[in-house]
PDB file of C-alpha atoms and ligand atoms in Angstrom:
ATOM      1  CA  MET A   1    -162.078 153.066 -77.088  1.00 84.00           C
ATOM      2  CA  ARG A   2    -163.029 150.171 -74.648  1.00 96.00           C
ATOM      3  CA  ARG A   3    -162.074 150.635 -71.026  1.00 97.00           C
ATOM      4  CA  ARG A   4    -158.941 148.842 -69.570  1.00 98.00           C
ATOM      5  CA  ILE A   5    -159.067 147.482 -66.031  1.00 98.00           C
ATOM      6  CA  ALA A   6    -156.903 146.077 -63.578  1.00 98.00           C
ATOM      7  CA  ALA A   7    -159.471 145.010 -60.872  1.00 99.00           C
ATOM      8  CA  GLY A   8    -158.405 143.333 -57.416  1.00 98.00           C
ATOM      9  CA  ASN A   9    -160.632 141.090 -55.531  1.00 98.00           C
ATOM     10  CA  TRP A  10    -159.521 140.700 -51.975  1.00 98.00           C
ATOM     11  CA  LYS A  11    -162.297 138.249 -51.153  1.00 98.00           C
ATOM     12  CA  MET A  12    -162.401 137.537 -47.280  1.00 98.00           C
ATOM     13  CA  ASN A  13    -158.932 138.791 -46.800  1.00 98.00           C
ATOM     14  CA  GLY A  14    -158.011 142.059 -45.312  1.00 98.00           C
ATOM     15  CA  VAL A  15    -158.058 143.878 -41.815  1.00 98.00           C
ATOM     16  CA  SER A  16    -157.411 147.629 -41.053  1.00 98.00           C
ATOM     17  CA  ALA A  17    -153.619 146.863 -40.877  1.00 98.00           C
ATOM     18  CA  ASP A  18    -153.669 145.644 -44.786  1.00 98.00           C
ATOM     19  CA  LEU A  19    -154.900 149.188 -45.846  1.00 98.00           C
ATOM     20  CA  ARG A  20    -151.373 150.134 -46.423  1.00 98.00           C
ATOM     21  CA  GLU A  21    -151.248 147.761 -49.515  1.00 98.00           C
ATOM     22  CA  ALA A  22    -154.525 149.367 -50.765  1.00 98.00           C
ATOM     23  CA  ARG A  23    -152.711 152.893 -50.044  1.00 98.00           C
ATOM     24  CA  ALA A  24    -149.587 151.745 -52.098  1.00 98.00           C
ATOM     25  CA  ILE A  25    -151.743 150.417 -54.904  1.00 98.00           C
ATOM     26  CA  ALA A  26    -153.815 153.570 -55.151  1.00 98.00           C
ATOM     27  CA  GLN A  27    -150.643 155.689 -55.463  1.00 98.00           C
ATOM     28  CA  ALA A  28    -149.378 153.716 -58.238  1.00 98.00           C
ATOM     29  CA  ALA A  29    -152.757 153.748 -59.723  1.00 98.00           C
ATOM     30  CA  GLN A  30    -152.551 157.744 -59.927  1.00 97.00           C
ATOM     31  CA  GLY A  31    -149.804 157.634 -62.461  1.00 93.00           C
ATOM     32  CA  LEU A  32    -151.619 155.152 -64.903  1.00 98.00           C
ATOM     33  CA  ALA A  33    -154.125 155.671 -67.676  1.00 97.00           C
ATOM     34  CA  VAL A  34    -155.601 152.436 -67.306  1.00 98.00           C
ATOM     35  CA  GLU A  35    -158.445 152.157 -64.512  1.00 98.00           C
ATOM     36  CA  THR A  36    -157.409 150.275 -61.055  1.00 98.00           C
ATOM     37  CA  LEU A  37    -160.317 148.764 -58.921  1.00 98.00           C
ATOM     38  CA  LEU A  38    -160.151 147.276 -55.606  1.00 98.00           C
ATOM     39  CA  GLY A  39    -163.134 144.874 -54.353  1.00 98.00           C
ATOM     40  CA  LEU A  40    -162.277 145.228 -50.640  1.00 98.00           C
ATOM     41  CA  PRO A  41    -163.945 143.553 -47.886  1.00 98.00           C
ATOM     42  CA  ALA A  42    -167.090 145.844 -47.106  1.00 98.00           C
ATOM     43  CA  THR A  43    -165.406 146.462 -43.657  1.00 98.00           C
ATOM     44  CA  LEU A  44    -162.668 148.430 -45.175  1.00 98.00           C
ATOM     45  CA  ILE A  45    -164.475 150.538 -48.043  1.00 98.00           C
ATOM     46  CA  MET A  46    -165.194 153.332 -45.678  1.00 98.00           C
ATOM     47  CA  ALA A  47    -161.725 153.581 -44.338  1.00 98.00           C
ATOM     48  CA  ALA A  48    -160.199 153.550 -47.896  1.00 98.00           C
ATOM     49  CA  ARG A  49    -162.727 155.856 -49.436  1.00 97.00           C
ATOM     50  CA  ASP A  50    -160.303 158.784 -49.823  1.00 96.00           C
ATOM     51  CA  MET A  51    -157.654 156.730 -51.596  1.00 98.00           C
ATOM     52  CA  SER A  52    -157.274 157.436 -55.406  1.00 97.00           C
ATOM     53  CA  VAL A  53    -158.661 154.144 -56.555  1.00 98.00           C
ATOM     54  CA  THR A  54    -162.192 152.789 -57.513  1.00 98.00           C
ATOM     55  CA  LEU A  55    -163.335 150.816 -54.425  1.00 98.00           C
ATOM     56  CA  GLY A  56    -166.156 148.179 -54.866  1.00 98.00           C
ATOM     57  CA  GLY A  57    -167.700 145.506 -52.920  1.00 98.00           C
ATOM     58  CA  GLN A  58    -167.807 141.768 -53.798  1.00 98.00           C
ATOM     59  CA  ASP A  59    -171.576 140.987 -53.618  1.00 98.00           C
ATOM     60  CA  CYS A  60    -174.683 142.653 -52.915  1.00 98.00           C
ATOM     61  CA  HIS A  61    -178.383 141.949 -52.097  1.00 98.00           C
ATOM     62  CA  ALA A  62    -180.871 142.273 -54.950  1.00 98.00           C
ATOM     63  CA  GLU A  63    -183.201 144.417 -52.473  1.00 98.00           C
ATOM     64  CA  PRO A  64    -182.132 147.836 -51.562  1.00 98.00           C
ATOM     65  CA  LYS A  65    -183.114 147.169 -47.979  1.00 98.00           C
ATOM     66  CA  GLY A  66    -184.751 144.905 -45.611  1.00 98.00           C
ATOM     67  CA  ALA A  67    -184.956 141.969 -43.124  1.00 98.00           C
ATOM     68  CA  PHE A  68    -181.974 140.142 -44.636  1.00 98.00           C
ATOM     69  CA  THR A  69    -179.537 139.528 -41.584  1.00 98.00           C
ATOM     70  CA  GLY A  70    -176.154 139.544 -42.603  1.00 98.00           C
ATOM     71  CA  ASP A  71    -176.481 141.126 -45.873  1.00 98.00           C
ATOM     72  CA  LEU A  72    -175.752 144.182 -47.847  1.00 98.00           C
ATOM     73  CA  SER A  73    -177.476 146.160 -50.292  1.00 98.00           C
ATOM     74  CA  ALA A  74    -176.053 148.222 -53.134  1.00 98.00           C
ATOM     75  CA  PRO A  75    -177.180 151.511 -52.024  1.00 98.00           C
ATOM     76  CA  MET A  76    -175.309 150.610 -48.680  1.00 98.00           C
ATOM     77  CA  LEU A  77    -171.926 149.745 -50.559  1.00 98.00           C
ATOM     78  CA  ALA A  78    -172.370 152.994 -52.494  1.00 98.00           C
ATOM     79  CA  ASP A  79    -172.933 154.953 -49.478  1.00 98.00           C
ATOM     80  CA  ALA A  80    -169.755 153.501 -47.942  1.00 98.00           C
ATOM     81  CA  GLY A  81    -167.686 154.734 -50.957  1.00 98.00           C
ATOM     82  CA  ALA A  82    -168.092 151.951 -53.530  1.00 98.00           C
ATOM     83  CA  GLN A  83    -168.283 152.494 -57.128  1.00 98.00           C
ATOM     84  CA  PHE A  84    -168.667 149.102 -58.330  1.00 98.00           C
ATOM     85  CA  VAL A  85    -169.870 145.571 -56.943  1.00 98.00           C
ATOM     86  CA  ILE A  86    -168.623 142.024 -58.117  1.00 98.00           C
ATOM     87  CA  VAL A  87    -171.730 139.825 -58.679  1.00 98.00           C
ATOM     88  CA  GLY A  88    -171.634 136.111 -59.684  1.00 98.00           C
ATOM     89  CA  HIS A  89    -168.308 135.203 -58.557  1.00 98.00           C
ATOM     90  CA  SER A  90    -167.895 131.674 -58.969  1.00 98.00           C
ATOM     91  CA  GLU A  91    -167.447 131.130 -55.113  1.00 98.00           C
ATOM     92  CA  ARG A  92    -170.917 132.765 -54.694  1.00 98.00           C
ATOM     93  CA  ARG A  93    -172.430 130.661 -57.505  1.00 98.00           C
ATOM     94  CA  ALA A  94    -171.050 127.456 -55.947  1.00 97.00           C
ATOM     95  CA  LEU A  95    -170.907 128.385 -52.201  1.00 98.00           C
ATOM     96  CA  HIS A  96    -174.098 130.179 -52.070  1.00 97.00           C
ATOM     97  CA  GLY A  97    -176.213 128.722 -54.752  1.00 97.00           C
ATOM     98  CA  GLU A  98    -176.476 131.663 -56.959  1.00 98.00           C
ATOM     99  CA  THR A  99    -178.320 131.262 -60.110  1.00 98.00           C
ATOM    100  CA  ASP A 100    -177.948 133.395 -63.344  1.00 98.00           C
ATOM    101  CA  ALA A 101    -181.304 134.819 -62.515  1.00 98.00           C
ATOM    102  CA  ALA A 102    -180.056 135.667 -58.851  1.00 98.00           C
ATOM    103  CA  VAL A 103    -176.738 137.252 -60.418  1.00 98.00           C
ATOM    104  CA  ALA A 104    -179.046 139.335 -62.831  1.00 98.00           C
ATOM    105  CA  ALA A 105    -181.129 140.694 -60.265  1.00 98.00           C
ATOM    106  CA  LYS A 106    -177.949 141.708 -58.349  1.00 98.00           C
ATOM    107  CA  ALA A 107    -176.590 143.389 -61.243  1.00 98.00           C
ATOM    108  CA  ARG A 108    -179.738 145.290 -61.710  1.00 98.00           C
ATOM    109  CA  ALA A 109    -179.688 146.523 -58.110  1.00 98.00           C
ATOM    110  CA  ALA A 110    -176.089 147.387 -58.573  1.00 98.00           C
ATOM    111  CA  GLN A 111    -176.972 149.548 -61.650  1.00 97.00           C
ATOM    112  CA  ALA A 112    -180.016 150.925 -59.852  1.00 97.00           C
ATOM    113  CA  ALA A 113    -177.779 152.134 -57.089  1.00 98.00           C
ATOM    114  CA  GLY A 114    -175.421 153.752 -59.521  1.00 98.00           C
ATOM    115  CA  LEU A 115    -172.616 151.151 -59.131  1.00 98.00           C
ATOM    116  CA  THR A 116    -170.908 149.363 -61.991  1.00 98.00           C
ATOM    117  CA  ALA A 117    -171.782 145.451 -61.858  1.00 98.00           C
ATOM    118  CA  VAL A 118    -168.809 143.275 -62.615  1.00 98.00           C
ATOM    119  CA  ILE A 119    -170.586 140.198 -63.617  1.00 98.00           C
ATOM    120  CA  CYS A 120    -168.525 136.989 -63.347  1.00 98.00           C
ATOM    121  CA  ILE A 121    -168.928 133.954 -65.727  1.00 98.00           C
ATOM    122  CA  GLY A 122    -166.691 130.835 -65.899  1.00 98.00           C
ATOM    123  CA  GLU A 123    -166.880 126.947 -66.616  1.00 98.00           C
ATOM    124  CA  THR A 124    -165.899 124.531 -64.290  1.00 98.00           C
ATOM    125  CA  GLU A 125    -163.033 122.035 -65.010  1.00 98.00           C
ATOM    126  CA  ALA A 126    -165.462 119.337 -65.958  1.00 98.00           C
ATOM    127  CA  GLN A 127    -167.282 121.343 -68.395  1.00 98.00           C
ATOM    128  CA  TYR A 128    -163.991 122.634 -69.754  1.00 98.00           C
ATOM    129  CA  ARG A 129    -162.882 118.979 -70.215  1.00 97.00           C
ATOM    130  CA  GLY A 130    -166.038 117.915 -71.520  1.00 98.00           C
ATOM    131  CA  GLY A 131    -165.706 120.612 -74.330  1.00 98.00           C
ATOM    132  CA  ALA A 132    -168.765 122.628 -72.974  1.00 98.00           C
ATOM    133  CA  THR A 133    -167.214 125.960 -72.485  1.00 98.00           C
ATOM    134  CA  LEU A 134    -168.814 128.193 -74.984  1.00 98.00           C
ATOM    135  CA  GLU A 135    -172.572 126.640 -74.155  1.00 98.00           C
ATOM    136  CA  VAL A 136    -171.812 127.242 -70.509  1.00 98.00           C
ATOM    137  CA  LEU A 137    -170.872 130.840 -71.116  1.00 98.00           C
ATOM    138  CA  ALA A 138    -173.553 131.565 -73.584  1.00 98.00           C
ATOM    139  CA  ALA A 139    -176.260 130.498 -71.025  1.00 98.00           C
ATOM    140  CA  GLN A 140    -174.675 132.383 -68.340  1.00 98.00           C
ATOM    141  CA  LEU A 141    -174.422 135.571 -70.370  1.00 98.00           C
ATOM    142  CA  SER A 142    -177.875 135.449 -71.235  1.00 97.00           C
ATOM    143  CA  GLY A 143    -179.023 134.735 -67.785  1.00 98.00           C
ATOM    144  CA  SER A 144    -176.792 136.819 -65.948  1.00 98.00           C
ATOM    145  CA  LEU A 145    -176.534 140.105 -67.973  1.00 97.00           C
ATOM    146  CA  PRO A 146    -179.330 142.614 -67.403  1.00 95.00           C
ATOM    147  CA  ALA A 147    -181.147 143.771 -70.300  1.00 91.00           C
ATOM    148  CA  GLY A 148    -179.657 147.247 -71.435  1.00 90.00           C
ATOM    149  CA  ALA A 149    -176.367 146.545 -70.042  1.00 95.00           C
ATOM    150  CA  THR A 150    -173.780 149.204 -71.137  1.00 96.00           C
ATOM    151  CA  ALA A 151    -170.001 149.761 -71.107  1.00 97.00           C
ATOM    152  CA  GLU A 152    -170.658 152.326 -68.261  1.00 95.00           C
ATOM    153  CA  SER A 153    -172.935 150.023 -66.193  1.00 96.00           C
ATOM    154  CA  THR A 154    -171.321 146.944 -66.764  1.00 98.00           C
ATOM    155  CA  ILE A 155    -168.015 144.961 -66.938  1.00 98.00           C
ATOM    156  CA  VAL A 156    -167.919 141.365 -67.560  1.00 98.00           C
ATOM    157  CA  ALA A 157    -165.150 139.056 -66.011  1.00 98.00           C
ATOM    158  CA  TYR A 158    -164.322 135.636 -67.553  1.00 98.00           C
ATOM    159  CA  GLU A 159    -163.164 133.390 -64.888  1.00 98.00           C
ATOM    160  CA  PRO A 160    -162.591 129.594 -65.692  1.00 98.00           C
ATOM    161  CA  VAL A 161    -163.392 128.147 -62.439  1.00 98.00           C
ATOM    162  CA  TRP A 162    -160.598 125.717 -62.636  1.00 98.00           C
ATOM    163  CA  ALA A 163    -158.097 128.478 -63.025  1.00 98.00           C
ATOM    164  CA  ILE A 164    -158.984 130.511 -60.092  1.00 98.00           C
ATOM    165  CA  GLY A 165    -156.345 130.217 -57.387  1.00 97.00           C
ATOM    166  CA  THR A 166    -154.716 127.253 -59.007  1.00 98.00           C
ATOM    167  CA  GLY A 167    -151.840 128.582 -60.705  1.00 97.00           C
ATOM    168  CA  LEU A 168    -153.421 127.101 -63.947  1.00 98.00           C
ATOM    169  CA  THR A 169    -154.837 129.257 -67.067  1.00 98.00           C
ATOM    170  CA  PRO A 170    -156.073 128.472 -70.130  1.00 98.00           C
ATOM    171  CA  THR A 171    -153.598 128.840 -73.265  1.00 98.00           C
ATOM    172  CA  PRO A 172    -153.395 132.476 -74.567  1.00 98.00           C
ATOM    173  CA  ASP A 173    -155.411 130.957 -77.791  1.00 98.00           C
ATOM    174  CA  GLU A 174    -158.152 129.654 -75.597  1.00 98.00           C
ATOM    175  CA  ILE A 175    -158.451 132.932 -73.633  1.00 98.00           C
ATOM    176  CA  GLN A 176    -158.519 135.139 -76.925  1.00 98.00           C
ATOM    177  CA  ALA A 177    -161.290 132.697 -78.641  1.00 98.00           C
ATOM    178  CA  VAL A 178    -163.522 132.841 -75.590  1.00 98.00           C
ATOM    179  CA  HIS A 179    -163.186 136.639 -75.158  1.00 98.00           C
ATOM    180  CA  ALA A 180    -164.060 137.096 -78.815  1.00 98.00           C
ATOM    181  CA  PHE A 181    -166.996 134.501 -78.267  1.00 98.00           C
ATOM    182  CA  ILE A 182    -168.170 136.822 -75.277  1.00 98.00           C
ATOM    183  CA  ARG A 183    -167.737 139.847 -77.187  1.00 98.00           C
ATOM    184  CA  ASP A 184    -169.783 138.903 -80.064  1.00 97.00           C
ATOM    185  CA  ARG A 185    -172.675 138.016 -77.383  1.00 97.00           C
ATOM    186  CA  LEU A 186    -172.548 141.484 -75.528  1.00 97.00           C
ATOM    187  CA  PRO A 187    -175.650 143.836 -76.005  1.00 94.00           C
ATOM    188  CA  ASP A 188    -172.903 146.738 -76.147  1.00 95.00           C
ATOM    189  CA  ARG A 189    -169.571 145.433 -77.688  1.00 95.00           C
ATOM    190  CA  ASP A 190    -167.751 148.109 -75.747  1.00 97.00           C
ATOM    191  CA  ILE A 191    -168.435 146.474 -72.317  1.00 98.00           C
ATOM    192  CA  ALA A 192    -164.861 145.504 -71.011  1.00 98.00           C
ATOM    193  CA  VAL A 193    -164.393 142.090 -70.794  1.00 98.00           C
ATOM    194  CA  LEU A 194    -161.762 141.007 -68.154  1.00 98.00           C
ATOM    195  CA  TYR A 195    -159.788 137.696 -67.884  1.00 98.00           C
ATOM    196  CA  GLY A 196    -159.633 136.176 -64.252  1.00 98.00           C
ATOM    197  CA  GLY A 197    -157.846 133.011 -62.863  1.00 98.00           C
ATOM    198  CA  SER A 198    -154.360 132.845 -61.705  1.00 98.00           C
ATOM    199  CA  VAL A 199    -153.130 136.216 -63.038  1.00 98.00           C
ATOM    200  CA  SER A 200    -149.484 137.019 -61.900  1.00 98.00           C
ATOM    201  CA  PRO A 201    -146.851 139.373 -62.790  1.00 98.00           C
ATOM    202  CA  ALA A 202    -145.376 136.584 -64.791  1.00 98.00           C
ATOM    203  CA  ASN A 203    -148.587 136.000 -67.142  1.00 98.00           C
ATOM    204  CA  ALA A 204    -150.181 139.282 -66.918  1.00 98.00           C
ATOM    205  CA  ALA A 205    -148.289 140.824 -70.184  1.00 98.00           C
ATOM    206  CA  THR A 206    -148.986 137.783 -72.347  1.00 98.00           C
ATOM    207  CA  ILE A 207    -152.723 137.689 -71.325  1.00 98.00           C
ATOM    208  CA  PHE A 208    -153.073 141.531 -71.778  1.00 98.00           C
ATOM    209  CA  SER A 209    -151.769 141.571 -75.043  1.00 98.00           C
ATOM    210  CA  LEU A 210    -154.755 139.467 -76.463  1.00 98.00           C
ATOM    211  CA  ALA A 211    -156.976 141.532 -78.497  1.00 98.00           C
ATOM    212  CA  ASP A 212    -160.267 140.871 -76.863  1.00 98.00           C
ATOM    213  CA  VAL A 213    -158.801 141.020 -73.313  1.00 98.00           C
ATOM    214  CA  ASP A 214    -159.331 144.391 -71.628  1.00 98.00           C
ATOM    215  CA  GLY A 215    -157.875 143.910 -68.353  1.00 98.00           C
ATOM    216  CA  GLY A 216    -157.872 141.558 -65.473  1.00 98.00           C
ATOM    217  CA  LEU A 217    -159.603 140.351 -62.281  1.00 98.00           C
ATOM    218  CA  VAL A 218    -157.037 139.338 -60.034  1.00 98.00           C
ATOM    219  CA  GLY A 219    -157.568 137.412 -56.671  1.00 98.00           C
ATOM    220  CA  GLY A 220    -154.557 136.487 -54.702  1.00 98.00           C
ATOM    221  CA  ALA A 221    -151.979 138.468 -56.494  1.00 98.00           C
ATOM    222  CA  SER A 222    -153.949 141.563 -55.533  1.00 98.00           C
ATOM    223  CA  LEU A 223    -153.794 141.512 -51.951  1.00 98.00           C
ATOM    224  CA  LYS A 224    -150.055 142.874 -51.871  1.00 98.00           C
ATOM    225  CA  ALA A 225    -148.809 146.040 -53.768  1.00 98.00           C
ATOM    226  CA  GLU A 226    -145.584 144.168 -54.854  1.00 98.00           C
ATOM    227  CA  THR A 227    -147.644 141.796 -56.916  1.00 98.00           C
ATOM    228  CA  PHE A 228    -150.540 143.853 -58.083  1.00 98.00           C
ATOM    229  CA  ILE A 229    -148.578 147.057 -59.117  1.00 98.00           C
ATOM    230  CA  PRO A 230    -146.832 144.910 -61.937  1.00 98.00           C
ATOM    231  CA  ILE A 231    -149.926 143.659 -63.126  1.00 98.00           C
ATOM    232  CA  MET A 232    -151.312 147.137 -63.103  1.00 98.00           C
ATOM    233  CA  GLN A 233    -148.273 148.208 -65.102  1.00 98.00           C
ATOM    234  CA  ALA A 234    -148.334 145.339 -67.525  1.00 98.00           C
ATOM    235  CA  LEU A 235    -151.801 146.288 -68.694  1.00 98.00           C
ATOM    236  CA  GLU A 236    -150.635 150.076 -68.762  1.00 98.00           C
ATOM    237  CA  ASP A 237    -147.924 148.499 -71.266  1.00 98.00           C
ATOM    238  CA  ALA A 238    -150.024 146.343 -73.413  1.00 97.00           C
ATOM    239  CA  ARG A 239    -150.942 146.690 -76.674  1.00 70.00           C
TER     240      ARG A 239
HETATM  241  C1  LIG B   1    -160.849 135.409 -58.390  1.00 58.30           C
HETATM  242  O1  LIG B   1    -161.069 135.061 -57.182  1.00 58.30           O
HETATM  243  O2  LIG B   1    -161.497 136.111 -58.861  1.00 58.30           O
HETATM  244  C2  LIG B   1    -159.321 135.026 -58.948  1.00 58.30           C
HETATM  245  C3  LIG B   1    -159.236 135.462 -60.421  1.00 58.30           C
HETATM  246  O3  LIG B   1    -158.438 134.521 -58.021  1.00 58.30           O
HETATM  247  P1  LIG B   1    -157.027 134.248 -58.385  1.00 58.30           P
HETATM  248  O4  LIG B   1    -156.353 135.412 -59.223  1.00 58.30           O
HETATM  249  O5  LIG B   1    -156.384 134.309 -56.910  1.00 58.30           O
HETATM  250  O6  LIG B   1    -156.946 132.926 -59.090  1.00 58.30           O
END
């Protein structure tokens, strides 16, 4: 049985007043068989650590500690209450110049600290239009996944860059074909493969019905309980 996961990524959004949304999401998660993950800003993790939801960070440094002003290490996130960390999000790859090798190093650091690494991959719009999607994903997968990645230590999120925050998504057939392609290249076929990019209450049921989609990594719609809970429920009801 593969894991089924509704994961939220709050990005650089959320102050303590927004913990009421996390609390409502956690309460709804309690009644579901699927896993609910929330990638909060690191400043909120400790305050949410008693909620009944799996908490995570959105990035970590590859080193466990040291002179890296402003950075956070995987052991620090674990100490705050995180159980996973997102690595290689396209915003980090594009805005912070993170390479596949850097992402793999962060994933190894996460796993060494006992965190699940949610490793993001995805093609740009130009690559999609140029028919290079599968080639790009194959390279990102082989470069970003640490050797020995397992279903327990690793989650892969396929997030087409052009679908993030745009309201655009690939067609269901395209999503399924890409997920099957990814699964064929995983060191452990049971690693959960999530789809991310403009998942909403309106499209979640269709996306989650696809055979090789094990859940979603959700940005904007995860910020509010009223939009994230229907997505969690769609995953619960799928297949
Ligand atoms: C994301 O940032 O990981 C994401 C999928 O964002 P959105 O759901 O807002 O497109």
